[in-house]
Structure formats: structure tokens, C-alpha cells
Amino acid sequence: MRYEPVGHGSPPLQKAKGEAQAVEIRRLSKPFWITVIISAVSLMAFVSFLSWTLDRNSIRSSEHIFTAMLGDRSDHLADITLEYGYWNDAVENLVESFDMTWIRETFVDYMQEELQIDGIHLLDGNNQPKVHVVEGKVANTDLRVRYGPSMSVLIADARNTPQDEAPVPATGLVGNLETLYLASAVLLTSYTEDSDTSTDHVLVFARPINASVLADMAEKYHLPGLGLAQIPPAFWQAGYDIETVDRRHLGFFVWNPELAGFRMLPLLALGVLAVYLGMYLSARMFFHRATDTVRALAEAKHQADKVKELLANQVRSDPLTGLGNRRLLDEKLALLQDVKPLADGHALLYVDLDRFKEINDTYGHETGDLVLLHVAEALTGLVNADDTVVRLGGDEFVIVFGRARRERVLSASRAIVEQLSRPVNLDGATYTFGASVGVAFSHKPSELLRQADVALYSAKRRGRAQVAVYSSDLLDFRHVPIQSAAQPG
């Protein structure tokens, strides 16, 4: 039976319908109110549980933040200690000779003011102190009195570094709740291009963890009330065990994290009591619309991210080969400024195809594009995951090595010349070309491309299909020696 709407001219029918709806509503009201009461109690229980869960999550998140922050500070201090302990100048001025002028210039003012290290100590092979720098001054001090028995364990851990290898700093907490320190010790070690030489001296750096430091940490990492305590944190507090390097438990870092559930509980309770009936009627439609909105926003964000990623890749990639372009090369070289190089320095390899113009002129640019794709694939297959292959333009390619030793770079250079000198079959036809390679090693990333270009020019002058390694002699092309590609200079 089809429903026919009643017109304005039928008031008796409308009145009868309204009375029937009123009767139905009254009939449903009793179980509805029972349902409302039960639901309200259940929702209040859920809100209380949600509040408790949010508070626990807030505390755990805050503890994770503190753990990561303390770990970062420990790693940073270890890096500083290693930088000064694994240093030829330090060995020369602290072990081979004892230069107080150098000590004052290196450790006193800079360490205290810039790095907040107020304890610097040097011990000889008998664990006898040679010098102490305390709070920016060279002064005598008793390590056991200042740092407690934990310092002896830290120094012993530092001495466990294998002889004549790169030292490993020992880092941890020392002292007590009244005078707590984060300390790091390292075995002084010198190095040459081929080897490391351990000494019997230990260098110790110590940073205080006092009220001022805790206040700065509390403000920076949002840890209200951060302090030291002997008793565990209360139910509403977050905490972190204070354990020294010799496994002594001193107490706890304690603070009062912002508890989302505690702040929300009163408001949630009032809101439940005040708007529950309205929520019951509108919740279904609201969540339906909210879900659709969230999905639409998520999809829009996903599409925007895809577009952003696509644009970023297009800006940094070569449209033909998919390799990086000059912009990516500049970014990689800029990043190398902050990377500590190996002994030979950073490495860059400059490749220029031989007789590529003949292929373009003879067979057309489509064939030239196939050759470039083949070269891109070949170069990509000859490098590691941390190396970067770039097409500068035309038939010029560059490889920026991540952390590669000289032998691997030269081996890759020879492999490139050998592989690209072989005839290649593309679309049923065989083509022969070649490549010349210029190699540069430098501790200055900004010089790599220029030096590799000079080496590449030298390789071209030798007759192509050659490898040349940059040296200052190449700047005077009258004295360039002749080398084969199998044995690059």
C-alpha cells in the first residue's frame, strides 16, 4: 500500500495520528528511561575507566620521553668524550707532554660555558690524577669524595677498550642524590691513517644533574616538578629509577605529568549527566557524519601527501632515468658537511660516456635515451644502498659514496669502465660506446665535484675508457702520466 501524505485540509486525520504517536511514545517511555539510567551508569563507569587509562598513558608517555631524553644526553656526552679522547692533539699534550697552557685553552672556559661540563679529570696508568678542571678552574679534588665509588667502576669500564682499537666511552650516572652527575670516561687513543694506538691515560667528563639542570629539563620536555626523591613516585606521578654505573640504586627521578584523564573527568561527568538524552538521539547521525568526514579528510590528506611526495621526487629526480639530478647532488654534498669522513675522505666518482654523441647523431635520440637508461641501470647495480647515483645532464653521471674506502671506490671505477665498454644489445641492435671516470677523495665535500671534473678531463686526455684519480699534479696537464683503466692512479 502506497503512503499518501495528508493535506492541510484533513485535521481530524492529523489529530488521530498525533494521538496515536503520543500513545506509542508513552508506551516506550518506561523501558526507555530504564535504558537511559542503565546506560548513564555504564557510561559513567566507562568514563572513569577511560580517565584512568588516559592518566596511565600520560604517565607512560612522559616516562618514555624522559628515558629518551636521558639517553640522548648520555649519548651526547659520550660523543663529546670520544671527540676529545680519540684525538692526536689530546694524546700529544696530555700524555706525551703535559702542556698546561693547552689544557687551559682547551678545557677550562669552553667546557664550562658552552658544554656545561664542570668536571674534567685526567688519570694516568696507575689511576693517579694528573689534572682536574672543576667548575672552570684547575684545582685539586678527590674523585671518590666528589663522585663516590661509582667513578672507579666507570674508569675501569673505559680501560676495558681493546688495545690499539678505537676507544669506546663508558657513560652513566655517578654520585648520590645530593650531588648527582652524568659522567663519561674514555681511554686516550691516537690514530694514523692505518692504525690506532692506545695509551694508559683515561679522560673523564662529568655533567652535574642539579636543581638548575632539572628545572631546564622540566621546562624543555614538559616534566612539571621534576626532582630527585628517595621514595617511589605516587600513583599520579611519573618516575625513573636512578641507578649508578655500579648498579647502586640511589632513588628516583620524580615529576608530575599532565594527566589528561584527571583534567577531563569532572567535565566528562557533567557532560554525561547534562546532555546524555540529546546524545542518545543524535549520536548515531553524528558518528555517521563524523566518520564520513574523517574518511574524506583522511583521503584528502592521503592524496595531498601523494602529490607532495610526487612533486618532491620530481624536483630531485631526472625524468628520463629516474636517478637523482643536480639538486639532489647539491643536497647530498651539503649533508656530507656534517658527516665524519673516513681516513681518505669523502668519495665522488664522475662518469662521462665516450662516443655518445656519435650514437645520437647516427641512430637518433631515442636510441640515445635507451643507452642512458642502460647506463643508469648499470651504475645503480654497481653501488651500495648508502651511495647516490645522479645524472647531471646529457651523458654525465655522478656517484656520491656514503662511507666507502678507497679500494671499493677504485674497484667500482674500474668496473664501470669495463662494463660500459662492452657492446650492448638494445631493441635488437648492438651498440658500442664507453666511459671515462674521474675520481676525487676529499675531506671537503664542496671540493669533490670540481676535483672529480679535473680528474675526468685528465682521463679523457689519456685516450678515453680511462680512470683518473684527482691530485694536485693534474692541474698542470703537461705532467699528467699515462695510465690504463685497469690500474687507475
Short mmCIF file of C-alpha atoms in Angstrom, two decimals:
data_model
loop_
_atom_site.label_atom_id
_atom_site.label_comp_id
_atom_site.label_asym_id
_atom_site.label_seq_id
_atom_site.Cartn_x
_atom_site.Cartn_y
_atom_site.Cartn_z
CA MET A 1 0.00 0.00 0.00
CA ARG A 2 1.49 3.33 -1.05
CA TYR A 3 1.64 6.09 1.59
CA GLU A 4 -0.35 9.15 0.67
CA PRO A 5 0.54 12.36 2.53
CA VAL A 6 -2.35 14.06 4.25
CA GLY A 7 -3.13 17.60 3.10
CA HIS A 8 -3.79 20.61 5.31
CA GLY A 9 -7.49 20.17 4.79
CA SER A 10 -7.68 16.93 6.89
CA PRO A 11 -7.30 18.00 10.58
CA PRO A 12 -9.26 15.06 12.08
CA LEU A 13 -6.88 12.58 10.46
CA GLN A 14 -3.83 14.55 11.60
CA LYS A 15 -5.17 14.72 15.16
CA ALA A 16 -5.80 10.97 15.25
CA LYS A 17 -2.30 10.31 14.02
CA GLY A 18 -0.78 12.64 16.61
CA GLU A 19 -2.68 10.92 19.41
CA ALA A 20 -1.51 7.52 18.18
CA GLN A 21 2.13 8.72 18.16
CA ALA A 22 1.73 10.13 21.69
CA VAL A 23 0.38 6.81 22.93
CA GLU A 24 3.30 4.99 21.33
CA ILE A 25 5.83 7.38 22.91
CA ARG A 26 4.28 6.97 26.35
CA ARG A 27 4.33 3.23 25.93
CA LEU A 28 8.03 3.27 25.11
CA SER A 29 8.98 5.80 27.79
CA LYS A 30 9.18 3.38 30.72
CA PRO A 31 11.72 0.95 29.23
CA PHE A 32 13.47 3.89 27.61
CA TRP A 33 14.07 5.58 30.96
CA ILE A 34 15.33 2.30 32.42
CA THR A 35 17.66 2.04 29.45
CA VAL A 36 18.80 5.64 29.95
CA ILE A 37 19.60 5.03 33.64
CA ILE A 38 21.49 1.81 32.91
CA SER A 39 23.32 3.47 30.03
CA ALA A 40 24.19 6.51 32.13
CA VAL A 41 25.67 4.33 34.87
CA SER A 42 27.57 2.27 32.31
CA LEU A 43 28.81 5.39 30.57
CA MET A 44 29.98 6.89 33.86
CA ALA A 45 31.87 3.67 34.56
CA PHE A 46 33.35 3.83 31.09
CA VAL A 47 34.30 7.48 31.54
CA SER A 48 36.03 6.65 34.83
CA PHE A 49 37.91 3.77 33.18
CA LEU A 50 38.79 6.00 30.22
CA SER A 51 40.09 8.67 32.58
CA TRP A 52 42.24 6.12 34.41
CA THR A 53 43.54 4.73 31.10
CA LEU A 54 44.38 8.19 29.79
CA ASP A 55 46.24 9.00 33.00
CA ARG A 56 48.24 5.77 32.80
CA ASN A 57 49.07 6.50 29.17
CA SER A 58 50.08 10.06 30.07
CA ILE A 59 52.42 8.74 32.75
CA ARG A 60 53.90 6.08 30.46
CA SER A 61 54.35 8.57 27.61
CA SER A 62 56.03 11.01 29.96
CA GLU A 63 58.36 8.26 31.23
CA HIS A 64 59.23 7.30 27.64
CA ILE A 65 60.05 10.94 26.91
CA PHE A 66 62.30 11.15 29.99
CA THR A 67 64.04 7.87 29.14
CA ALA A 68 64.74 9.06 25.59
CA MET A 69 65.89 12.47 26.84
CA LEU A 70 68.29 10.95 29.38
CA GLY A 71 69.58 8.57 26.73
CA ASP A 72 70.16 11.47 24.33
CA ARG A 73 72.08 13.39 26.99
CA SER A 74 74.16 10.31 27.76
CA ASP A 75 74.92 9.73 24.06
CA HIS A 76 75.78 13.40 23.56
CA LEU A 77 78.23 13.38 26.47
CA ALA A 78 79.76 10.14 25.18
CA ASP A 79 80.22 11.74 21.74
CA ILE A 80 81.96 14.75 23.29
CA THR A 81 84.19 12.50 25.38
CA LEU A 82 85.11 10.40 22.35
CA GLU A 83 85.84 13.53 20.30
CA TYR A 84 88.45 14.69 22.82
CA GLY A 85 89.72 11.25 23.84
CA TYR A 86 90.21 9.94 20.30
CA TRP A 87 92.36 12.89 19.24
CA ASN A 88 96.05 13.08 18.41
CA ASP A 89 96.38 16.59 19.88
CA ALA A 90 94.99 15.36 23.20
CA VAL A 91 97.46 12.48 23.33
CA GLU A 92 100.34 14.78 22.43
CA ASN A 93 99.51 17.43 25.04
CA LEU A 94 98.21 15.21 27.85
CA VAL A 95 100.32 12.05 27.59
CA GLU A 96 103.45 12.58 25.51
CA SER A 97 103.91 16.02 27.05
CA PHE A 98 101.94 17.80 29.72
CA ASP A 99 101.04 21.22 28.37
CA MET A 100 99.07 23.23 30.96
CA THR A 101 98.66 26.11 28.53
CA TRP A 102 96.97 23.80 26.06
CA ILE A 103 94.83 22.34 28.86
CA ARG A 104 93.61 25.76 29.95
CA GLU A 105 92.86 26.87 26.40
CA THR A 106 91.10 23.63 25.50
CA PHE A 107 89.18 22.67 28.61
CA VAL A 108 88.67 25.49 31.08
CA ASP A 109 86.38 28.18 29.67
CA TYR A 110 84.84 26.43 26.70
CA MET A 111 83.83 23.27 28.54
CA GLN A 112 82.19 25.11 31.40
CA GLU A 113 80.34 27.78 29.46
CA GLU A 114 79.48 26.07 26.17
CA LEU A 115 79.12 22.37 27.04
CA GLN A 116 78.09 22.64 30.74
CA ILE A 117 80.82 20.19 31.74
CA ASP A 118 82.09 21.24 35.16
CA GLY A 119 84.27 18.20 35.87
CA ILE A 120 87.23 17.21 33.66
CA HIS A 121 89.77 14.74 35.01
CA LEU A 122 92.87 13.07 33.58
CA LEU A 123 94.28 9.89 35.18
CA ASP A 124 97.50 8.10 34.31
CA GLY A 125 98.07 4.37 34.00
CA ASN A 126 98.17 3.97 37.80
CA ASN A 127 94.86 5.78 38.16
CA GLN A 128 96.69 8.70 39.68
CA PRO A 129 95.24 12.09 38.78
CA LYS A 130 97.36 14.32 36.56
CA VAL A 131 94.97 17.24 36.32
CA HIS A 132 91.48 18.24 37.45
CA VAL A 133 89.36 21.01 35.96
CA VAL A 134 86.45 21.66 38.32
CA GLU A 135 83.80 24.30 37.63
CA GLY A 136 86.03 26.09 35.15
CA LYS A 137 89.18 26.08 37.30
CA VAL A 138 92.23 23.84 37.52
CA ALA A 139 92.08 22.57 41.09
CA ASN A 140 92.75 19.52 43.21
CA THR A 141 89.86 17.25 44.06
CA ASP A 142 89.14 13.78 45.40
CA LEU A 143 87.24 11.76 42.80
CA ARG A 144 85.84 9.34 45.36
CA VAL A 145 84.58 12.14 47.57
CA ARG A 146 83.12 14.07 44.62
CA TYR A 147 81.60 11.18 42.66
CA GLY A 148 81.52 8.24 45.06
CA PRO A 149 82.68 4.67 44.36
CA SER A 150 80.82 4.62 41.04
CA MET A 151 83.57 6.63 39.36
CA SER A 152 86.11 3.82 39.87
CA VAL A 153 83.80 1.43 38.04
CA LEU A 154 83.31 3.92 35.21
CA ILE A 155 87.07 4.35 34.78
CA ALA A 156 87.59 0.59 34.85
CA ASP A 157 84.93 0.17 32.14
CA ALA A 158 86.74 2.74 29.99
CA ARG A 159 90.02 0.84 30.38
CA ASN A 160 88.34 -2.30 29.03
CA THR A 161 88.61 -0.90 25.50
CA PRO A 162 90.61 -3.39 23.38
CA GLN A 163 94.17 -2.19 22.92
CA ASP A 164 95.04 -0.31 19.74
CA GLU A 165 91.43 -0.04 18.62
CA ALA A 166 89.02 2.86 18.51
CA PRO A 167 88.02 3.58 22.13
CA VAL A 168 84.50 3.08 23.44
CA PRO A 169 83.39 5.65 26.06
CA ALA A 170 81.87 4.34 29.30
CA THR A 171 78.95 6.54 30.34
CA GLY A 172 76.50 6.55 33.25
CA LEU A 173 75.28 8.15 36.45
CA VAL A 174 77.64 8.62 39.41
CA GLY A 175 77.44 10.31 42.79
CA ASN A 176 74.42 10.42 45.09
CA LEU A 177 71.08 12.21 45.34
CA GLU A 178 72.72 15.30 46.80
CA THR A 179 75.41 15.53 44.11
CA LEU A 180 74.36 13.52 41.06
CA TYR A 181 76.40 13.55 37.84
CA LEU A 182 76.22 12.13 34.34
CA ALA A 183 79.82 11.11 33.60
CA SER A 184 81.69 9.62 30.66
CA ALA A 185 85.25 8.20 30.55
CA VAL A 186 87.40 7.18 27.60
CA LEU A 187 90.85 5.70 27.09
CA LEU A 188 93.03 8.30 25.35
CA THR A 189 93.90 6.96 21.89
CA SER A 190 95.81 8.36 18.95
CA TYR A 191 95.40 7.32 15.36
CA THR A 192 97.05 7.31 11.99
CA GLU A 193 95.63 6.53 8.60
CA ASP A 194 96.16 2.79 9.12
CA SER A 195 96.07 2.12 12.87
CA ASP A 196 95.06 3.25 16.37
CA THR A 197 97.40 3.42 19.36
CA SER A 198 96.01 3.19 22.90
CA THR A 199 97.59 4.97 25.86
CA ASP A 200 97.18 4.15 29.56
CA HIS A 201 95.56 7.51 30.36
CA VAL A 202 91.85 7.98 30.93
CA LEU A 203 89.95 11.23 30.30
CA VAL A 204 86.76 11.80 32.31
CA PHE A 205 84.00 14.37 31.67
CA ALA A 206 81.17 14.96 34.17
CA ARG A 207 77.99 16.99 33.92
CA PRO A 208 76.01 17.83 37.07
CA ILE A 209 72.35 16.96 37.43
CA ASN A 210 71.38 19.63 39.93
CA ALA A 211 68.29 21.73 40.60
CA SER A 212 69.09 24.16 37.78
CA VAL A 213 69.60 21.38 35.24
CA LEU A 214 66.42 19.62 36.38
CA ALA A 215 64.47 22.86 36.05
CA ASP A 216 65.72 23.34 32.49
CA MET A 217 64.83 19.73 31.64
CA ALA A 218 61.39 20.14 33.18
CA GLU A 219 60.66 23.23 31.11
CA LYS A 220 62.09 21.91 27.86
CA TYR A 221 60.47 18.46 27.97
CA HIS A 222 57.27 19.39 29.84
CA LEU A 223 58.05 17.45 33.04
CA PRO A 224 56.45 19.60 35.78
CA GLY A 225 58.00 19.33 39.22
CA LEU A 226 60.96 17.22 38.05
CA GLY A 227 63.17 16.39 41.02
CA LEU A 228 65.02 13.67 42.91
CA ALA A 229 63.42 11.52 45.61
CA GLN A 230 64.28 8.51 47.71
CA ILE A 231 60.75 7.08 47.63
CA PRO A 232 58.94 5.75 44.53
CA PRO A 233 56.56 8.05 42.67
CA ALA A 234 52.96 8.30 43.86
CA PHE A 235 50.02 6.92 41.89
CA TRP A 236 49.55 10.18 39.95
CA GLN A 237 53.30 10.76 39.39
CA ALA A 238 55.81 9.51 36.85
CA GLY A 239 59.27 8.26 37.79
CA TYR A 240 62.55 6.81 36.61
CA ASP A 241 64.95 4.67 38.67
CA ILE A 242 68.31 6.29 39.41
CA GLU A 243 70.94 3.59 39.09
CA THR A 244 74.66 4.29 39.01
CA VAL A 245 77.16 2.53 36.76
CA ASP A 246 77.99 0.11 39.61
CA ARG A 247 74.31 -0.91 39.89
CA ARG A 248 73.63 1.04 43.07
CA HIS A 249 70.05 2.24 43.39
CA LEU A 250 70.03 5.81 44.68
CA GLY A 251 66.38 6.76 44.33
CA PHE A 252 64.09 8.11 41.65
CA PHE A 253 63.59 10.95 39.22
CA VAL A 254 60.03 12.03 40.01
CA TRP A 255 57.73 14.53 38.29
CA ASN A 256 54.02 15.36 37.91
CA PRO A 257 52.94 14.78 34.31
CA GLU A 258 49.89 16.44 32.91
CA LEU A 259 47.10 13.88 33.43
CA ALA A 260 44.61 14.16 30.60
CA GLY A 261 42.08 11.88 32.25
CA PHE A 262 42.13 13.70 35.60
CA ARG A 263 41.51 17.02 33.89
CA MET A 264 38.75 15.59 31.74
CA LEU A 265 36.89 13.53 34.37
CA PRO A 266 34.76 16.28 36.00
CA LEU A 267 33.86 17.80 32.66
CA LEU A 268 33.02 14.40 31.22
CA ALA A 269 30.83 13.51 34.19
CA LEU A 270 28.87 16.78 33.98
CA GLY A 271 28.58 16.44 30.25
CA VAL A 272 27.23 12.91 30.52
CA LEU A 273 24.57 13.96 33.04
CA ALA A 274 23.59 17.12 31.15
CA VAL A 275 23.50 16.01 27.54
CA TYR A 276 23.01 12.26 27.65
CA LEU A 277 19.45 12.33 26.29
CA GLY A 278 20.44 14.58 23.43
CA MET A 279 23.48 12.43 22.74
CA TYR A 280 21.30 9.33 22.61
CA LEU A 281 19.13 10.81 19.87
CA SER A 282 21.90 12.45 17.85
CA ALA A 283 24.86 10.12 18.38
CA ARG A 284 24.11 7.78 15.51
CA MET A 285 23.76 10.54 12.95
CA PHE A 286 26.72 12.42 14.41
CA PHE A 287 29.10 9.47 14.30
CA HIS A 288 27.93 8.57 10.83
CA ARG A 289 28.67 12.06 9.58
CA ALA A 290 31.86 12.30 11.61
CA THR A 291 33.08 9.00 10.18
CA ASP A 292 32.36 10.18 6.65
CA THR A 293 34.10 13.49 7.35
CA VAL A 294 37.15 11.79 8.86
CA ARG A 295 37.35 9.41 5.94
CA ALA A 296 37.07 12.28 3.48
CA LEU A 297 39.73 14.26 5.33
CA ALA A 298 41.98 11.22 5.56
CA GLU A 299 41.58 10.57 1.85
CA ALA A 300 42.26 14.22 1.06
CA LYS A 301 45.35 14.18 3.26
CA HIS A 302 46.48 10.94 1.63
CA GLN A 303 46.09 12.46 -1.83
CA ALA A 304 47.86 15.65 -0.74
CA ASP A 305 50.74 13.61 0.68
CA LYS A 306 50.98 11.63 -2.54
CA VAL A 307 51.07 14.83 -4.58
CA LYS A 308 53.63 16.36 -2.22
CA GLU A 309 55.81 13.26 -2.42
CA LEU A 310 55.46 13.16 -6.20
CA LEU A 311 56.45 16.82 -6.53
CA ALA A 312 59.39 16.36 -4.17
CA ASN A 313 60.61 13.38 -6.19
CA GLN A 314 60.18 15.23 -9.46
CA VAL A 315 62.20 18.18 -8.21
CA ARG A 316 65.08 15.90 -7.19
CA SER A 317 64.99 13.30 -9.96
CA ASP A 318 65.90 13.04 -13.60
CA PRO A 319 62.72 12.49 -15.68
CA LEU A 320 64.38 10.08 -18.14
CA THR A 321 66.41 7.74 -15.92
CA GLY A 322 64.71 8.20 -12.56
CA LEU A 323 68.10 8.91 -10.98
CA GLY A 324 68.77 11.97 -8.87
CA ASN A 325 69.52 15.29 -10.53
CA ARG A 326 71.84 18.22 -9.80
CA ARG A 327 69.59 19.47 -7.00
CA LEU A 328 69.78 16.13 -5.22
CA LEU A 329 73.56 16.11 -5.73
CA ASP A 330 73.88 19.55 -4.09
CA GLU A 331 71.76 18.36 -1.15
CA LYS A 332 73.86 15.21 -0.71
CA LEU A 333 77.11 17.18 -0.77
CA ALA A 334 75.69 19.64 1.77
CA LEU A 335 74.73 16.74 4.07
CA LEU A 336 78.28 15.39 3.89
CA GLN A 337 79.47 18.55 5.64
CA ASP A 338 78.12 17.09 8.91
CA VAL A 339 79.39 13.53 8.32
CA LYS A 340 82.78 12.48 9.68
CA PRO A 341 84.73 11.09 6.70
CA LEU A 342 86.96 8.02 6.59
CA ALA A 343 90.71 8.42 6.53
CA ASP A 344 90.80 9.03 2.75
CA GLY A 345 87.93 11.49 2.97
CA HIS A 346 84.59 11.52 1.19
CA ALA A 347 84.50 9.99 -2.30
CA LEU A 348 82.85 11.09 -5.54
CA LEU A 349 83.01 9.47 -8.94
CA TYR A 350 82.34 11.43 -12.17
CA VAL A 351 81.39 9.38 -15.28
CA ASP A 352 81.26 10.72 -18.84
CA LEU A 353 80.25 8.48 -21.74
CA ASP A 354 82.61 8.12 -24.69
CA ARG A 355 81.27 8.39 -28.26
CA PHE A 356 77.73 9.03 -27.01
CA LYS A 357 77.31 11.92 -29.46
CA GLU A 358 78.06 9.50 -32.31
CA ILE A 359 75.18 7.28 -31.16
CA ASN A 360 72.80 10.23 -31.02
CA ASP A 361 73.91 11.53 -34.41
CA THR A 362 73.87 8.11 -36.08
CA TYR A 363 70.89 6.33 -34.53
CA GLY A 364 68.81 9.17 -33.13
CA HIS A 365 67.94 10.48 -29.72
CA GLU A 366 65.52 7.65 -28.95
CA THR A 367 68.43 5.22 -29.14
CA GLY A 368 70.48 7.65 -27.07
CA ASP A 369 67.77 7.58 -24.41
CA LEU A 370 67.90 3.76 -24.35
CA VAL A 371 71.67 3.95 -23.86
CA LEU A 372 71.24 6.40 -20.98
CA LEU A 373 68.68 4.10 -19.33
CA HIS A 374 71.11 1.19 -19.72
CA VAL A 375 73.91 3.23 -18.13
CA ALA A 376 71.66 4.30 -15.25
CA GLU A 377 70.75 0.67 -14.56
CA ALA A 378 74.39 -0.42 -14.76
CA LEU A 379 75.61 2.29 -12.37
CA THR A 380 72.81 1.56 -9.89
CA GLY A 381 73.78 -2.09 -9.87
CA LEU A 382 77.41 -1.29 -9.01
CA VAL A 383 76.79 0.75 -5.84
CA ASN A 384 75.59 0.10 -2.31
CA ALA A 385 72.39 1.25 -0.66
CA ASP A 386 74.06 4.26 1.02
CA ASP A 387 75.56 5.52 -2.27
CA THR A 388 73.76 8.02 -4.50
CA VAL A 389 73.73 7.93 -8.33
CA VAL A 390 72.95 11.20 -10.10
CA ARG A 391 72.58 12.22 -13.74
CA LEU A 392 73.93 15.74 -14.16
CA GLY A 393 72.64 16.06 -17.70
CA GLY A 394 73.48 14.80 -21.16
CA ASP A 395 75.78 11.79 -20.78
CA GLU A 396 77.35 12.81 -17.45
CA PHE A 397 76.73 10.84 -14.26
CA VAL A 398 77.98 11.21 -10.69
CA ILE A 399 78.18 8.72 -7.82
CA VAL A 400 78.43 10.10 -4.27
CA PHE A 401 79.63 7.33 -1.97
CA GLY A 402 78.26 7.03 1.57
CA ARG A 403 81.17 5.68 3.62
CA ALA A 404 83.39 3.80 1.21
CA ARG A 405 87.08 3.03 1.46
CA ARG A 406 89.43 3.91 -1.35
CA GLU A 407 89.71 0.33 -2.56
CA ARG A 408 85.96 -0.03 -3.13
CA VAL A 409 85.70 3.30 -4.94
CA LEU A 410 88.56 2.44 -7.30
CA SER A 411 87.16 -1.04 -7.84
CA ALA A 412 83.78 0.46 -8.77
CA SER A 413 85.52 2.88 -11.16
CA ARG A 414 87.27 0.05 -12.97
CA ALA A 415 84.06 -1.98 -13.09
CA ILE A 416 82.19 0.96 -14.66
CA VAL A 417 84.79 1.40 -17.39
CA GLU A 418 84.88 -2.34 -18.06
CA GLN A 419 81.11 -2.84 -18.09
CA LEU A 420 80.25 0.20 -20.19
CA SER A 421 82.99 -0.68 -22.73
CA ARG A 422 81.19 -3.92 -23.62
CA PRO A 423 78.82 -3.93 -26.61
CA VAL A 424 75.20 -3.72 -25.52
CA ASN A 425 72.10 -5.06 -27.25
CA LEU A 426 69.16 -2.64 -27.19
CA ASP A 427 65.93 -3.34 -29.08
CA GLY A 428 67.63 -5.96 -31.23
CA ALA A 429 70.61 -3.80 -32.22
CA THR A 430 74.14 -3.80 -30.80
CA TYR A 431 75.84 -0.55 -29.82
CA THR A 432 79.37 0.14 -28.61
CA PHE A 433 80.43 3.15 -26.60
CA GLY A 434 82.50 3.54 -23.45
CA ALA A 435 83.08 5.68 -20.40
CA SER A 436 85.79 7.72 -18.75
CA VAL A 437 85.84 8.15 -14.99
CA GLY A 438 87.24 10.84 -12.73
CA VAL A 439 87.58 10.09 -9.02
CA ALA A 440 88.04 12.51 -6.13
CA PHE A 441 88.72 11.96 -2.43
CA SER A 442 88.44 14.97 -0.15
CA HIS A 443 87.63 15.93 3.41
CA LYS A 444 85.82 18.96 1.96
CA PRO A 445 82.60 17.85 0.24
CA SER A 446 82.35 21.19 -1.58
CA GLU A 447 85.59 20.35 -3.47
CA LEU A 448 84.59 16.86 -4.62
CA LEU A 449 82.77 17.70 -7.85
CA ARG A 450 85.42 20.17 -9.05
CA GLN A 451 88.26 17.76 -8.33
CA ALA A 452 86.46 14.83 -9.97
CA ASP A 453 85.86 17.02 -13.04
CA VAL A 454 89.59 17.75 -13.26
CA ALA A 455 90.34 14.03 -12.97
CA LEU A 456 87.72 13.24 -15.64
CA TYR A 457 89.32 15.72 -18.04
CA SER A 458 92.67 14.01 -17.45
CA ALA A 459 91.11 10.61 -18.19
CA LYS A 460 89.67 11.94 -21.45
CA ARG A 461 93.12 13.26 -22.47
CA ARG A 462 94.63 9.83 -21.93
CA GLY A 463 92.51 8.38 -24.69
CA ARG A 464 89.15 7.70 -23.00
CA ALA A 465 88.00 4.45 -21.36
CA GLN A 466 90.33 5.50 -18.55
CA VAL A 467 90.14 6.11 -14.80
CA ALA A 468 91.94 9.06 -13.25
CA VAL A 469 92.14 9.99 -9.57
CA TYR A 470 92.44 13.65 -8.70
CA SER A 471 95.72 15.01 -7.40
CA SER A 472 97.16 18.49 -7.47
CA ASP A 473 99.52 17.38 -10.25
CA LEU A 474 96.57 17.04 -12.61
CA LEU A 475 96.12 20.81 -12.56
CA ASP A 476 99.28 21.01 -14.71
CA PHE A 477 98.27 18.80 -17.64
CA ARG A 478 101.80 18.83 -19.08
CA HIS A 479 102.88 16.38 -16.37
CA VAL A 480 99.91 14.00 -16.42
CA PRO A 481 101.22 10.38 -16.51
CA ILE A 482 99.67 7.85 -18.84
CA GLN A 483 97.65 5.13 -17.02
CA SER A 484 95.49 2.28 -18.13
CA ALA A 485 91.89 1.84 -16.99
CA ALA A 486 92.83 -1.35 -15.21
CA GLN A 487 95.18 0.42 -12.86
CA PRO A 488 93.91 3.87 -12.04
CA GLY A 489 96.10 6.34 -10.34
#
